[in-house]
Coordinates of N, CA and C and ligand atoms in Angstrom, one line a residue:
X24 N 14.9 -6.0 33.6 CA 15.6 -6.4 32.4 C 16.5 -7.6 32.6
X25 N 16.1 -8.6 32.0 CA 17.2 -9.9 31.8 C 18.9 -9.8 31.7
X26 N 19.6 -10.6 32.5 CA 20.9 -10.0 32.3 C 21.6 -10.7 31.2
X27 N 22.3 -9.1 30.9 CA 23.1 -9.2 30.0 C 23.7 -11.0 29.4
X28 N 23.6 -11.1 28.3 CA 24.0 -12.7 28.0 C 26.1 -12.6 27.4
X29 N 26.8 -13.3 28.5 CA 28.2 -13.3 28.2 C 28.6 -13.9 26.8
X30 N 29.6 -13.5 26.3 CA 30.1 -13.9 25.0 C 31.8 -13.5 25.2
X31 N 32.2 -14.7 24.7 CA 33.6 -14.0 24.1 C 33.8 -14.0 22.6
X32 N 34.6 -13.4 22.3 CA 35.0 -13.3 21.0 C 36.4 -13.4 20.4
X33 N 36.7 -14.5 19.5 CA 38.1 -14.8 19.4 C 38.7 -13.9 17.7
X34 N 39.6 -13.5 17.8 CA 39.9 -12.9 16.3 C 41.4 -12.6 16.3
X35 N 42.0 -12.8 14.9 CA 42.9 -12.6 14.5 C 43.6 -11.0 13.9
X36 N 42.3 -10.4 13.2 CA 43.2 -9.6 12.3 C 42.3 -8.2 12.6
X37 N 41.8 -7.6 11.8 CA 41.5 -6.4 11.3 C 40.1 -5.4 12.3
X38 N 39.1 -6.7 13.3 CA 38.2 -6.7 14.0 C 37.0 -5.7 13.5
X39 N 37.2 -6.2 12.5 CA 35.5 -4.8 12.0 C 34.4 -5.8 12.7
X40 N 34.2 -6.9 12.5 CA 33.0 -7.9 13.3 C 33.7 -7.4 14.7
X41 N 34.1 -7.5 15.1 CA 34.5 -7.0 16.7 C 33.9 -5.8 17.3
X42 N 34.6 -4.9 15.8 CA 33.7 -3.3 16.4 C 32.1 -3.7 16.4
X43 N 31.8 -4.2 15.2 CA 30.2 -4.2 15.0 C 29.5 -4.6 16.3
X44 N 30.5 -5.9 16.6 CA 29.7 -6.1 18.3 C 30.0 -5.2 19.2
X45 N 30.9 -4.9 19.8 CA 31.2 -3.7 20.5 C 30.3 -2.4 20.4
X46 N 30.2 -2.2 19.8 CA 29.0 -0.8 18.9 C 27.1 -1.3 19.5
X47 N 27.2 -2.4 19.6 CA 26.1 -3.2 19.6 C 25.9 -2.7 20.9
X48 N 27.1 -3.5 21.8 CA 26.6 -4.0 23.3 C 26.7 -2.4 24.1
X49 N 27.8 -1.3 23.1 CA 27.6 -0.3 23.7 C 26.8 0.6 23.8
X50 N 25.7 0.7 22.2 CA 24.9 1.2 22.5 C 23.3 0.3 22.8
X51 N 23.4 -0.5 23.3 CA 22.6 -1.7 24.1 C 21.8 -1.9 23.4
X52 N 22.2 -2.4 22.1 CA 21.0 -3.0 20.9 C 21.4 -4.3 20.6
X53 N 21.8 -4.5 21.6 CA 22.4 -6.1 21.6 C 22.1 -6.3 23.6
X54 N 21.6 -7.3 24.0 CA 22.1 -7.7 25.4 C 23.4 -8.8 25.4
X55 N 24.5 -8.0 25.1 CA 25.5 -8.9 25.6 C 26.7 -8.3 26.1
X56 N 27.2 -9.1 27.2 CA 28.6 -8.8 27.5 C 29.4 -9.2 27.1
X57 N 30.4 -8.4 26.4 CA 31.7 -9.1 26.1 C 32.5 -9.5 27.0
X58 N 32.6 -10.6 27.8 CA 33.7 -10.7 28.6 C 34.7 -10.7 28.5
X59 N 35.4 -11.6 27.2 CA 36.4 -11.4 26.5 C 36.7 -11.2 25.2
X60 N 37.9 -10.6 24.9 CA 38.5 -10.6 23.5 C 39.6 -11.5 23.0
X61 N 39.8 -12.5 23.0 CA 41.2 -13.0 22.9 C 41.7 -13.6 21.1
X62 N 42.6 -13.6 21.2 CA 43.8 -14.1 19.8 C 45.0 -14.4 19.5
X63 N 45.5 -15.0 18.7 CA 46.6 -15.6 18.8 C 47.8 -14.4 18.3
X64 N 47.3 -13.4 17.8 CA 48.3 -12.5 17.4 C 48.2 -11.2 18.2
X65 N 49.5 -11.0 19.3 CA 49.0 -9.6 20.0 C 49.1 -8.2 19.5
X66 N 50.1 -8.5 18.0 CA 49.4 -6.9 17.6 C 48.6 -6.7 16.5
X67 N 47.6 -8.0 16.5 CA 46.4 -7.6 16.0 C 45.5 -5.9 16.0
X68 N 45.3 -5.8 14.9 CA 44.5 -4.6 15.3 C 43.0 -4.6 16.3
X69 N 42.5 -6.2 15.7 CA 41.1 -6.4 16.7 C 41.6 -6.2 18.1
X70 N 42.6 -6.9 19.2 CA 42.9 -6.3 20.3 C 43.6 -5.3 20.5
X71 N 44.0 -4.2 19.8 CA 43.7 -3.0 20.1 C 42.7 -2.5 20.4
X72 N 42.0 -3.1 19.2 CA 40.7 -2.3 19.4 C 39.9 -2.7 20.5
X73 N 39.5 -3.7 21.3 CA 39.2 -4.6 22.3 C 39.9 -3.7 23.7
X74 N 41.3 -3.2 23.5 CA 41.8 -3.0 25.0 C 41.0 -1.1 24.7
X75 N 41.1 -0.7 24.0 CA 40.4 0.7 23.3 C 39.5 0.7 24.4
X76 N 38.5 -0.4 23.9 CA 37.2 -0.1 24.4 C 36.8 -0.6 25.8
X77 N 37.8 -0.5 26.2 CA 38.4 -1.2 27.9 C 37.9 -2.6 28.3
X78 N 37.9 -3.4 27.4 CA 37.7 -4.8 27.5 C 38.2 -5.7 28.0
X79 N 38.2 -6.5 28.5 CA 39.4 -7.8 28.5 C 40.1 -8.1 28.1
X80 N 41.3 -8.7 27.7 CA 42.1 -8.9 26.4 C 42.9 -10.3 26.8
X81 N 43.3 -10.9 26.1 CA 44.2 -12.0 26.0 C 44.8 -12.3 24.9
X82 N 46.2 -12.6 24.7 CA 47.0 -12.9 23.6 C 47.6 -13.9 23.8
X83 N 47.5 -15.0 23.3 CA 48.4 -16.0 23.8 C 49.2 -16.1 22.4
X84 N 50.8 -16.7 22.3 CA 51.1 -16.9 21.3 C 51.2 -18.2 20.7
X85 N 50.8 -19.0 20.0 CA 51.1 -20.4 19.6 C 52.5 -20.9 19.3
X86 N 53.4 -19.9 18.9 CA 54.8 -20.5 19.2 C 55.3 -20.7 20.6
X87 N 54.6 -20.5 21.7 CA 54.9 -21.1 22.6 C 54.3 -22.9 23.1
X88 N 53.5 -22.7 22.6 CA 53.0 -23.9 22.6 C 53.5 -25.4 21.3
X89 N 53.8 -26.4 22.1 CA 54.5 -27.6 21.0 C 53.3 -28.0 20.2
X90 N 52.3 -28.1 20.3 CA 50.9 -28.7 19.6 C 49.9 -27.5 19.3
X91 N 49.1 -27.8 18.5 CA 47.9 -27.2 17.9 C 46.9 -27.6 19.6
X92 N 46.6 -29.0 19.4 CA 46.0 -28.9 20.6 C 46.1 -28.4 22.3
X93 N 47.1 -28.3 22.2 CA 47.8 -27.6 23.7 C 47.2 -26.2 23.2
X94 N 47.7 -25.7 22.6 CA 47.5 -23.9 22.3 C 46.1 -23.8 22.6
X95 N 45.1 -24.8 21.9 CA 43.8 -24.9 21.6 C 43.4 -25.3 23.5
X96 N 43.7 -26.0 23.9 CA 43.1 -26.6 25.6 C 43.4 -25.5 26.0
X97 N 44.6 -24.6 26.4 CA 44.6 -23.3 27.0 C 43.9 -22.5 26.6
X98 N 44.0 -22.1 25.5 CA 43.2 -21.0 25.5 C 41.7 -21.1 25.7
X99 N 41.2 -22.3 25.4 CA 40.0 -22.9 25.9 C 39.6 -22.4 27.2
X100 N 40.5 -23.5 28.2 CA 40.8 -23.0 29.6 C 40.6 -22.1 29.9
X101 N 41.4 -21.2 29.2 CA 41.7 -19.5 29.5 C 39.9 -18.9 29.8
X102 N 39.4 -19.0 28.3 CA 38.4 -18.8 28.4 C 37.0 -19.0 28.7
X103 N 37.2 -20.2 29.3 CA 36.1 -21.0 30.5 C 36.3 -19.7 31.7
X104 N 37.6 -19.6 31.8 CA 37.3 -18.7 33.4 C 36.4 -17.6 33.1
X105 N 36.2 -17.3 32.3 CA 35.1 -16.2 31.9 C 33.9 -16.2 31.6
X106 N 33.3 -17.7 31.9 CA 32.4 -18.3 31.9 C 31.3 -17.6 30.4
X107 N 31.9 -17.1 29.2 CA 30.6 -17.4 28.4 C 29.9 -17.8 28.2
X108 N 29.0 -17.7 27.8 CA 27.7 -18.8 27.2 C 27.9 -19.0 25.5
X109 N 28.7 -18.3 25.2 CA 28.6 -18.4 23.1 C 30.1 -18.0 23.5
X110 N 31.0 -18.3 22.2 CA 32.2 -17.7 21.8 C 31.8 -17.0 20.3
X111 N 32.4 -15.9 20.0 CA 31.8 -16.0 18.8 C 33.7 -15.9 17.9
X112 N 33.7 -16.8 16.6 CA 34.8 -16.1 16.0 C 34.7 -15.0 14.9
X113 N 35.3 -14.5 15.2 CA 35.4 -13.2 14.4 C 36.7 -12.7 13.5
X114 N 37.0 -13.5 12.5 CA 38.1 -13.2 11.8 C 39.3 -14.2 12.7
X115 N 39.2 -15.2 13.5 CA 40.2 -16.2 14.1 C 40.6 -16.7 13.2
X116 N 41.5 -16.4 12.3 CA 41.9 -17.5 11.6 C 43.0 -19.0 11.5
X117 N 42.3 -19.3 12.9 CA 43.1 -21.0 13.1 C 42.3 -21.8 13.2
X118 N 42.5 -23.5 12.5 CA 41.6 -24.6 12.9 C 41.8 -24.8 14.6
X119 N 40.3 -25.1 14.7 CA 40.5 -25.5 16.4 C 40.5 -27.0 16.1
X120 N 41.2 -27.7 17.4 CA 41.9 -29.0 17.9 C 40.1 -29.6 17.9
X121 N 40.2 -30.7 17.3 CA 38.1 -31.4 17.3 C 38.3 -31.6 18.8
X122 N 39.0 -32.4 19.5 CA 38.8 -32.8 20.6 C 38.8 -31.9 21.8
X123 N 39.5 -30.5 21.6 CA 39.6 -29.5 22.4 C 37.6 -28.8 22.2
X124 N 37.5 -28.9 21.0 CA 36.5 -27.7 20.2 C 35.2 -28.8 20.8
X125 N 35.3 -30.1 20.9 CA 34.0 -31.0 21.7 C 32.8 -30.7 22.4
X126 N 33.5 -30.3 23.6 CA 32.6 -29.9 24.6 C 31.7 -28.6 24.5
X127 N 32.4 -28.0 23.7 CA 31.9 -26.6 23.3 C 31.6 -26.4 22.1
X128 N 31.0 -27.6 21.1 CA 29.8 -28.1 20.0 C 28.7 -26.7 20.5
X129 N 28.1 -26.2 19.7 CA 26.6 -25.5 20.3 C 27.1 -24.5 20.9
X130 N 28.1 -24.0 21.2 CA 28.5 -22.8 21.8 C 29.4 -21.9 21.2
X131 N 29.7 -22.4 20.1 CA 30.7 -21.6 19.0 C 30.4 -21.5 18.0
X132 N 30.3 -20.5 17.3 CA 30.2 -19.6 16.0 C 31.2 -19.1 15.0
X133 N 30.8 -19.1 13.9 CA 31.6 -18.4 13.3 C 31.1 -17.8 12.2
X134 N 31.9 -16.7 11.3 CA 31.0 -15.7 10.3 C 31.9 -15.7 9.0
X135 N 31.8 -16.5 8.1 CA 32.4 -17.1 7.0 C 31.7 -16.2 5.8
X136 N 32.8 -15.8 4.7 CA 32.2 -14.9 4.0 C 32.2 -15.5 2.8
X137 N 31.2 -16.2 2.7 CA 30.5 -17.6 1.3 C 29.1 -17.7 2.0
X138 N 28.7 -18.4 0.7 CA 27.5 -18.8 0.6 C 27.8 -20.4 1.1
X139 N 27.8 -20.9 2.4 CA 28.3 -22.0 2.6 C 26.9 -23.2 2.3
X140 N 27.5 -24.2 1.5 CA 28.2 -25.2 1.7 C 29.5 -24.8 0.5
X141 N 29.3 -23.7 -0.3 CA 30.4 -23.3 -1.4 C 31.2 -22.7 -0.5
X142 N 32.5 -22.8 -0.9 CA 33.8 -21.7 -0.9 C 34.3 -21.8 0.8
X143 N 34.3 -23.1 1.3 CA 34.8 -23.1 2.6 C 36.4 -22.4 2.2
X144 N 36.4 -22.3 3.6 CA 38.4 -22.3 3.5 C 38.7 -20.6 2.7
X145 N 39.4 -20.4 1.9 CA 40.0 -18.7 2.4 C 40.0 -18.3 0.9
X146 N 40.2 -17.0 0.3 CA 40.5 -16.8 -1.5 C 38.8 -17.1 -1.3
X147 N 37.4 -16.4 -0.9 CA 36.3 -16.7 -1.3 C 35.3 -15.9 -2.1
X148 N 36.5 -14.6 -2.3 CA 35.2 -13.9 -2.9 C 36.1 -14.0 -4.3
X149 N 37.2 -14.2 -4.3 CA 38.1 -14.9 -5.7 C 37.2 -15.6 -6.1
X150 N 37.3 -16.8 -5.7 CA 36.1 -18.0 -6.1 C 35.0 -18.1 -6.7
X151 N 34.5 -16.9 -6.0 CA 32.9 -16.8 -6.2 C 33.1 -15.8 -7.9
X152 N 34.2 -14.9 -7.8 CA 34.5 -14.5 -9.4 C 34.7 -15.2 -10.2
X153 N 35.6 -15.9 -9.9 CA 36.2 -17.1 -11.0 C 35.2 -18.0 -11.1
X154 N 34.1 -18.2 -10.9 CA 33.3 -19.3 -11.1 C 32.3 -18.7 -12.2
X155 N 32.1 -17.5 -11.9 CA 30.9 -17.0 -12.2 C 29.7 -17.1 -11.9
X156 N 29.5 -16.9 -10.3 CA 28.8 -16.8 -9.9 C 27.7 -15.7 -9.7
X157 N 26.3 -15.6 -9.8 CA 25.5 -14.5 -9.7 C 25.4 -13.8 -8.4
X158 N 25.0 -14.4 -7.5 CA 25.5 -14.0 -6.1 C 26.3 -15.0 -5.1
X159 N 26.8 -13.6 -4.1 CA 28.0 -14.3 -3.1 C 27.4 -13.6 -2.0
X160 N 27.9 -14.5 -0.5 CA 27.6 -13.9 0.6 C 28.5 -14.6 1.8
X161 N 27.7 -14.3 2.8 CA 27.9 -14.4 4.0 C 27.8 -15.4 4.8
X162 N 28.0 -16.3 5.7 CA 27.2 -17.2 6.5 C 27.7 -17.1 7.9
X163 N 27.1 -17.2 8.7 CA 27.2 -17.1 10.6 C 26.8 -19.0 10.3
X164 N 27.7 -19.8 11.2 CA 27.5 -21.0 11.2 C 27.8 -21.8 13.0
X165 N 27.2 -22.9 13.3 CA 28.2 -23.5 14.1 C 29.5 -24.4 13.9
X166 N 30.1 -23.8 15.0 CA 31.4 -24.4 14.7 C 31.6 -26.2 15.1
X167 N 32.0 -26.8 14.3 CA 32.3 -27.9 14.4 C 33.6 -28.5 14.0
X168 N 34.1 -29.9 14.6 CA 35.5 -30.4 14.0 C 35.5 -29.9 12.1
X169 N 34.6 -30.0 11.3 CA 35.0 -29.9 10.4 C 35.0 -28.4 9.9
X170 N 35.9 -27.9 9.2 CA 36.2 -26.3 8.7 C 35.5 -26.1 7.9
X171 N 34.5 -24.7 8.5 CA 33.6 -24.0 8.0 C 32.3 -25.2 7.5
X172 N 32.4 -26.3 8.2 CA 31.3 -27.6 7.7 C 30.2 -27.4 8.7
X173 N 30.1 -26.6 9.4 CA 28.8 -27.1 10.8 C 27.5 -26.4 10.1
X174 N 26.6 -26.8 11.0 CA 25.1 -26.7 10.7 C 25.6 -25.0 10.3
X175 N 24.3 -24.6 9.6 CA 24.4 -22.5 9.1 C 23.5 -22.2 9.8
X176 N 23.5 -21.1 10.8 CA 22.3 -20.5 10.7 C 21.8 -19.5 10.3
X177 N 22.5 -18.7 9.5 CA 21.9 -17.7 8.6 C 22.9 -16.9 7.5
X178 N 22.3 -16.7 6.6 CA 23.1 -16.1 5.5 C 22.7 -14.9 5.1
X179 N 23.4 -13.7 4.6 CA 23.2 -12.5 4.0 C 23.9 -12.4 2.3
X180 N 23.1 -12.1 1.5 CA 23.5 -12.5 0.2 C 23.6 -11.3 -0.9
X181 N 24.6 -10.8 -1.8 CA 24.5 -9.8 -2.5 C 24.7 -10.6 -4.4
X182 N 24.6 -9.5 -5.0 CA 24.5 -9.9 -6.4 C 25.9 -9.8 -6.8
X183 N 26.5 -10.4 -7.5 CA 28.0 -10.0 -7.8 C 27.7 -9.1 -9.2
X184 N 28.7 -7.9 -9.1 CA 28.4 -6.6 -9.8 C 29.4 -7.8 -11.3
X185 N 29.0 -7.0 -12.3 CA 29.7 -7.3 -13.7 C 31.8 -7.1 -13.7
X186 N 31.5 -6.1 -12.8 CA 32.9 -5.8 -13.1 C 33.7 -5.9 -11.6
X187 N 33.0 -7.0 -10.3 CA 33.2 -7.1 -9.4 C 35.0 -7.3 -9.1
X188 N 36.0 -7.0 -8.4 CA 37.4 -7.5 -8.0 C 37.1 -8.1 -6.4
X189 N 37.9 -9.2 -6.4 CA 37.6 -9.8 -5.0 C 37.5 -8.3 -3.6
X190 N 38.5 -7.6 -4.1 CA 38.8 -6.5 -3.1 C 37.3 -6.1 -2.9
X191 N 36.3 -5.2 -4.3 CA 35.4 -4.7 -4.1 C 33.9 -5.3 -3.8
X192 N 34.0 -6.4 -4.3 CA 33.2 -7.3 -3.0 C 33.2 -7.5 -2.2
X193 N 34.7 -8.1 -1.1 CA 34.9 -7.8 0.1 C 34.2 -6.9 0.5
X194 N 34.6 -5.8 0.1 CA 34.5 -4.4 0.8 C 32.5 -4.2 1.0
X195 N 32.0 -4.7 -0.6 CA 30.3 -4.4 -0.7 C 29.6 -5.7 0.5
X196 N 30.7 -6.7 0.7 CA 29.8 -7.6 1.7 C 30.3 -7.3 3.0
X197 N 31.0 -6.3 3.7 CA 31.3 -6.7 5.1 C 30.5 -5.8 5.7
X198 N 30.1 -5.0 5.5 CA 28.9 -4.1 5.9 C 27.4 -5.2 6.2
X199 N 27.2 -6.0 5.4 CA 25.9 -6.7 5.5 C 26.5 -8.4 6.8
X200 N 27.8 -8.6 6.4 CA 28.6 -9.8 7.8 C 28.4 -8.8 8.9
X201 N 28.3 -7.5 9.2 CA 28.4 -6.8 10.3 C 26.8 -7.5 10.6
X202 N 26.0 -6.9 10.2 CA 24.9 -6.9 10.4 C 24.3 -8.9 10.7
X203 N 24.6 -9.1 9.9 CA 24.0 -10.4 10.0 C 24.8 -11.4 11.5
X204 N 26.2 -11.0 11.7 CA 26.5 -11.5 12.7 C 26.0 -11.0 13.9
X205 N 25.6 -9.7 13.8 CA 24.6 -8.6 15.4 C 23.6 -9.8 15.1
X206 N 22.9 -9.7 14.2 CA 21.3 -10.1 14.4 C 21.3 -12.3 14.8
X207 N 22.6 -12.2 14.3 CA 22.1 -13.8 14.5 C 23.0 -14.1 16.3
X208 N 24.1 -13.7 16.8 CA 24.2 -12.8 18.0 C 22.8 -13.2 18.8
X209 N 22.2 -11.7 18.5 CA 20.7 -11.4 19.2 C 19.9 -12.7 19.7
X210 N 19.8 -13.5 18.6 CA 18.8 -14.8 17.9 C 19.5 -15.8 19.6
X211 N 20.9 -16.1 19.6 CA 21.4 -17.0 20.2 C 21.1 -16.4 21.8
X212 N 21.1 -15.3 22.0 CA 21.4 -14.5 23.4 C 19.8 -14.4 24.1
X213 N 19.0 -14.6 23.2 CA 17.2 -14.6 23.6 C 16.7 -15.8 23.4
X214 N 17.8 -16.8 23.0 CA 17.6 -18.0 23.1 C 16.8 -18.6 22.4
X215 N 16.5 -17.9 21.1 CA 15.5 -17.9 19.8 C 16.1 -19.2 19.2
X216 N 17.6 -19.0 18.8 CA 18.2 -19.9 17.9 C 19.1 -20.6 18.9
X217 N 19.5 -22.0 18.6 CA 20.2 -23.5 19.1 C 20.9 -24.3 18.4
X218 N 21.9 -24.8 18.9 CA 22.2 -26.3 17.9 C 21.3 -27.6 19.2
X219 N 20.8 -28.0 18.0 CA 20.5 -29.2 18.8 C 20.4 -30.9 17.8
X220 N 21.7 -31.2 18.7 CA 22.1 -32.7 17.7 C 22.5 -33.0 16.6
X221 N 23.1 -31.6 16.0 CA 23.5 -31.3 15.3 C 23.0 -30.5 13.9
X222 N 21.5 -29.5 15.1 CA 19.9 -29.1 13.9 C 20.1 -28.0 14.5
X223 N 20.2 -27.1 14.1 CA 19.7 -25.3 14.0 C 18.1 -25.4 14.5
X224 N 17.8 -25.1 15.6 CA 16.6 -25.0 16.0 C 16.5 -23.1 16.2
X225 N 15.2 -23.0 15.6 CA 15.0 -21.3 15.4 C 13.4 -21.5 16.4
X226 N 13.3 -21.0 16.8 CA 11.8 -21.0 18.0 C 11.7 -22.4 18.3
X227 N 12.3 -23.1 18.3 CA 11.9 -24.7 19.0 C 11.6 -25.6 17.2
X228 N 11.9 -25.3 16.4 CA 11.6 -25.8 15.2 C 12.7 -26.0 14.4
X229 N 13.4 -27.1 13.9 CA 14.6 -27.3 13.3 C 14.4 -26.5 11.9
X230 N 15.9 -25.8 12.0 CA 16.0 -25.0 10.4 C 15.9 -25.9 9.1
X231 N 14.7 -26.0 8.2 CA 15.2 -26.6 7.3 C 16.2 -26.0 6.1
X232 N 16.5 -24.9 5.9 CA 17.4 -23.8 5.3 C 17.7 -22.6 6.1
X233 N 18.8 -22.1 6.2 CA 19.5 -20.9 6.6 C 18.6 -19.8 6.7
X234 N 18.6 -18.9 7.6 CA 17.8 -17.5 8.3 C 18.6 -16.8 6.6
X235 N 17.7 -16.1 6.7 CA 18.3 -14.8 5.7 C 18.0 -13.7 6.0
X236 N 19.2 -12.5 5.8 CA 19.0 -11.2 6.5 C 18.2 -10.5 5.3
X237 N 17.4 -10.4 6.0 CA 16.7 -8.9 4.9 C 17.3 -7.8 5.3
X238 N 16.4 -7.1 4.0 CA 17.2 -5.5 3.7 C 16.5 -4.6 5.2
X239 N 16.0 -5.2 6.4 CA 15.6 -3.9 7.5 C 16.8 -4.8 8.7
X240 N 17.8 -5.5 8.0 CA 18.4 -6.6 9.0 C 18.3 -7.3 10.2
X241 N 16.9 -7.4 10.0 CA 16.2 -8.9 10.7 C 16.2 -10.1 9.4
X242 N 16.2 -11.2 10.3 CA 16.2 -12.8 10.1 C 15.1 -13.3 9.8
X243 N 14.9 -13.4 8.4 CA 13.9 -14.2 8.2 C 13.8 -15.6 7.8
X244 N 13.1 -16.4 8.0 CA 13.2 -17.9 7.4 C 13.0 -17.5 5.7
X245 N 14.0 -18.5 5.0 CA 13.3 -18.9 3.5 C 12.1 -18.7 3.3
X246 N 11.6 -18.3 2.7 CA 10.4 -18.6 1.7 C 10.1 -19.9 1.3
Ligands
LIG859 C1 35.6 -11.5 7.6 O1 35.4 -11.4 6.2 C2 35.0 -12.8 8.1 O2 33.9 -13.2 7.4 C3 36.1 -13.7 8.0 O3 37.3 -13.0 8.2 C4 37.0 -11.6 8.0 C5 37.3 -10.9 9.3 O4 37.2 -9.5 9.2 N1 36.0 -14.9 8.8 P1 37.3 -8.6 10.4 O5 38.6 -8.9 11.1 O6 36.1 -8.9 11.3 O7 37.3 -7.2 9.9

């Protein structure tokens, strides 16, 4: 069996994407190790739940640090010693430093709840009501200097109900962001999916549009 592929995962708040992967690597439907958990807030519930499941853990706090970018180089640092191959974010909710976030282009992820290139930035399933939108979703993307701007590599999409409230969409899309962040996860850890030069390569073939989760939550290309 191929070993285990390292990941950390950085998060702020509530860690349901956290458990999802956790659940994953525990019941081995995922090959990956979590090496780490780390966040800027230590009594986050995601690191509780992270030290729970006897993981690693790190808290750093950013009021100790004078700069965004300092906070951002350490905890970088921090988590180089852990040598991942992917970070994934999971509910982090801080901009990373561009020049800190550089070197580690192609190695960072994140799971943004829009239909991205719409609704970057936060208030998104608001948005997607107030617009009148027909459907709203999900996107797993790479992380780049610009927020929530990097190449996508896959989206999960639902219909917005008639009498939808941001709360109750939340709630009908995080079940399907669980899923689509496992499967696109998987994609990166078998080395299926890439950034390369700034192109989502999916089997050695640049994405011309976003993976989409179907309803058995595997990744399929567009139609
Ligand atoms: C998710 O909706 C994710 O898309 C966004 O922040 C939320 C985190 O939720 N980036 P959780 O902490 O994983 O439960």
């Amino acid at each position: 069996m191929p070993a285990a592929y390292p990941i950390a995962i950085l998060a702020s708040g509530r860690g349901s994407n956290l458990a999802a992967l956790i659940d994953a690597q525990r019941t081995a439907s995922l090959p990956i190790d979590i090496v780490l958990v780390a966040g800027d807030k230590a009594h986050a519930p995601a690191l509780r739940l992270a030290e729970e499941a006897g993981l690693s853990t790190l808290a750093l706090d950013p009021a100790g640090y004078a700069t965004r970018a300092e906070f951002d180089a350490d905890l970088f640092a921090r988590i180089a010693e852990h040598a991942p191959r992917l970070i994934v974010l999971a509910g982090f909710m801080r901009i990373l430093d561009a020049s800190v976030l550089e070197p580690w282009v192609g190695r960072v992820i994140n799971i943004h709840p829009s239909l991205l290139p719409l609704y970057r930035g936060l208030r998104t399933h608001e948005r997607a009501i107030a617009a009148g939108d027909a459907m709203h979703g999900a996107s797993v993307h790479y992380v780049t200097s610009e927020l929530d701007g990097g190449p996508v590599i896959a989206q999960a999409s639902l219909a917005i109900a008639a009498d939808a409230t941001p709360a109750t969409l939340a709630a009908e899309l995080l079940p399907l962001e669980h899923r689509l962040l496992a499967a696109c996860v998987e994609l990166i850890a078998e080395q299926r999916v890439a950034l390369d030069d700034n192109v989502v390569r999916y089997d050695g073939s640049a994405l011309s549009a976003p993976l989409r989760l179907g309803p058995d939550g595997t990744l399929e290309t567009s139609a």
